[in-house]
Coordinates of C-alpha atoms in Angstrom, one line a residue:
M1 CA 100.7 105.4 101.4
V2 CA 97.2 105.0 100.3
F3 CA 95.9 101.5 99.8
Y4 CA 92.2 102.4 100.1
A5 CA 91.8 102.2 96.3
L6 CA 92.0 98.5 96.9
D7 CA 88.9 98.5 99.1
E8 CA 86.7 97.7 96.1
V9 CA 88.6 94.5 95.4
Q10 CA 86.6 91.9 97.3
D11 CA 88.8 88.9 96.7
L12 CA 92.1 90.6 97.8
T13 CA 94.1 88.2 100.0
V14 CA 97.7 89.2 99.5
L15 CA 99.3 92.7 99.4
L16 CA 102.8 93.4 98.2
V17 CA 104.6 96.5 97.1
P18 CA 107.8 95.4 95.3
G19 CA 110.7 97.8 95.3
R20 CA 109.3 100.0 98.2
A21 CA 111.0 98.4 101.2
T22 CA 110.8 101.3 103.7
P23 CA 109.5 101.5 107.3
A24 CA 106.7 103.8 106.2
V25 CA 105.5 101.5 103.5
H26 CA 105.8 98.4 105.6
N27 CA 103.8 100.0 108.5
A28 CA 101.2 101.3 106.1
M29 CA 100.8 97.8 104.5
V30 CA 100.5 96.1 107.9
R31 CA 97.9 98.7 109.1
Y32 CA 95.9 98.4 106.0
C33 CA 95.8 94.6 106.2
E34 CA 95.0 94.5 110.0
V35 CA 92.6 97.5 110.3
A36 CA 91.1 98.3 107.0
R37 CA 90.8 94.7 105.8
D38 CA 90.0 93.2 109.3
G39 CA 93.0 90.9 109.1
L40 CA 91.7 89.1 106.0
V41 CA 94.6 90.3 103.8
F42 CA 98.3 89.1 104.3
A43 CA 101.1 91.6 103.7
V44 CA 104.2 90.3 102.0
L45 CA 107.0 92.7 103.0
D46 CA 110.3 92.9 101.0
S47 CA 113.6 93.2 102.8
P48 CA 115.5 96.4 102.1
A49 CA 118.3 96.1 99.6
G50 CA 121.8 95.3 100.8
Y51 CA 120.8 94.3 104.3
S52 CA 122.6 91.5 106.1
A53 CA 120.9 89.1 108.5
T54 CA 122.0 91.2 111.4
D55 CA 120.7 94.3 109.7
I56 CA 117.3 92.7 109.1
V57 CA 116.9 91.8 112.8
S58 CA 117.6 95.4 113.6
Y59 CA 115.3 96.7 110.9
V60 CA 112.4 94.6 112.1
S61 CA 112.8 95.3 115.8
Q62 CA 114.0 98.9 115.8
E63 CA 114.0 100.7 112.5
A64 CA 110.6 99.7 111.2
A65 CA 109.3 98.5 114.6
L66 CA 107.5 95.5 113.0
E67 CA 108.3 92.9 115.7
G68 CA 105.1 91.5 117.2
L69 CA 103.0 94.0 115.2
S70 CA 100.9 91.5 113.2
E71 CA 100.3 87.9 112.5
R72 CA 99.0 89.0 109.0
A73 CA 102.4 90.0 107.7
A74 CA 105.9 88.6 107.0
L75 CA 109.1 90.1 105.9
Y76 CA 111.1 88.0 103.5
W77 CA 114.9 88.0 103.2
P78 CA 117.2 87.6 101.4
R79 CA 116.8 89.2 98.0
V80 CA 116.8 86.7 95.2
K81 CA 119.3 86.3 92.2
V82 CA 117.5 85.6 88.9
L83 CA 118.6 85.4 85.3
N84 CA 118.3 88.7 83.4
P85 CA 115.2 88.3 81.2
A86 CA 115.8 91.3 79.0
R87 CA 119.3 92.7 78.7
G88 CA 118.0 95.6 76.6
V89 CA 115.8 96.7 79.5
F90 CA 117.8 95.7 82.6
G91 CA 121.4 96.2 81.3
N92 CA 124.0 93.8 80.0
V93 CA 124.3 91.7 83.2
A94 CA 123.7 88.0 83.4
Q95 CA 121.8 88.1 86.7
L96 CA 119.7 90.5 88.7
V97 CA 119.0 90.7 92.4
V98 CA 115.2 91.2 92.9
P99 CA 112.9 91.6 95.9
P100 CA 111.4 88.3 97.0
S101 CA 107.8 89.4 97.2
G102 CA 106.9 88.4 93.6
I103 CA 108.3 84.9 94.0
I104 CA 106.6 84.5 97.4
A105 CA 103.2 85.6 95.8
G106 CA 103.8 83.1 93.0
V107 CA 104.2 80.3 95.6
F108 CA 101.1 81.4 97.4
A109 CA 99.1 81.4 94.1
R110 CA 100.4 77.9 93.1
N111 CA 99.4 76.5 96.5
D112 CA 96.0 78.2 96.3
A113 CA 95.4 76.8 92.8
A114 CA 96.4 73.3 93.9
R115 CA 93.5 73.2 96.5
P116 CA 90.4 71.3 95.5

């Protein structure tokens, strides 16, 4: 995964890649934030779809080997149920289960905007 196209973005503080919750992507995100951006960018990692709490513990410690890798990244679980905003696009279901990274990034943005 190549994140170096983001090197030109000087004010980058948060990195997320919704819908790509794999060990390779997660490790590339953490490496980019830690090494290429000198720890100045925070990686918001989505949990893989369909994982239970026990599965997530195993994923972090073994499958993706993220445990203790960085203080500049966090994996968020569980996935979030939201109302379907467009049934013509997402199908005729009332709710969708989405990765949490977009919601987390929105919370970060709201907190940043509230600072004087």
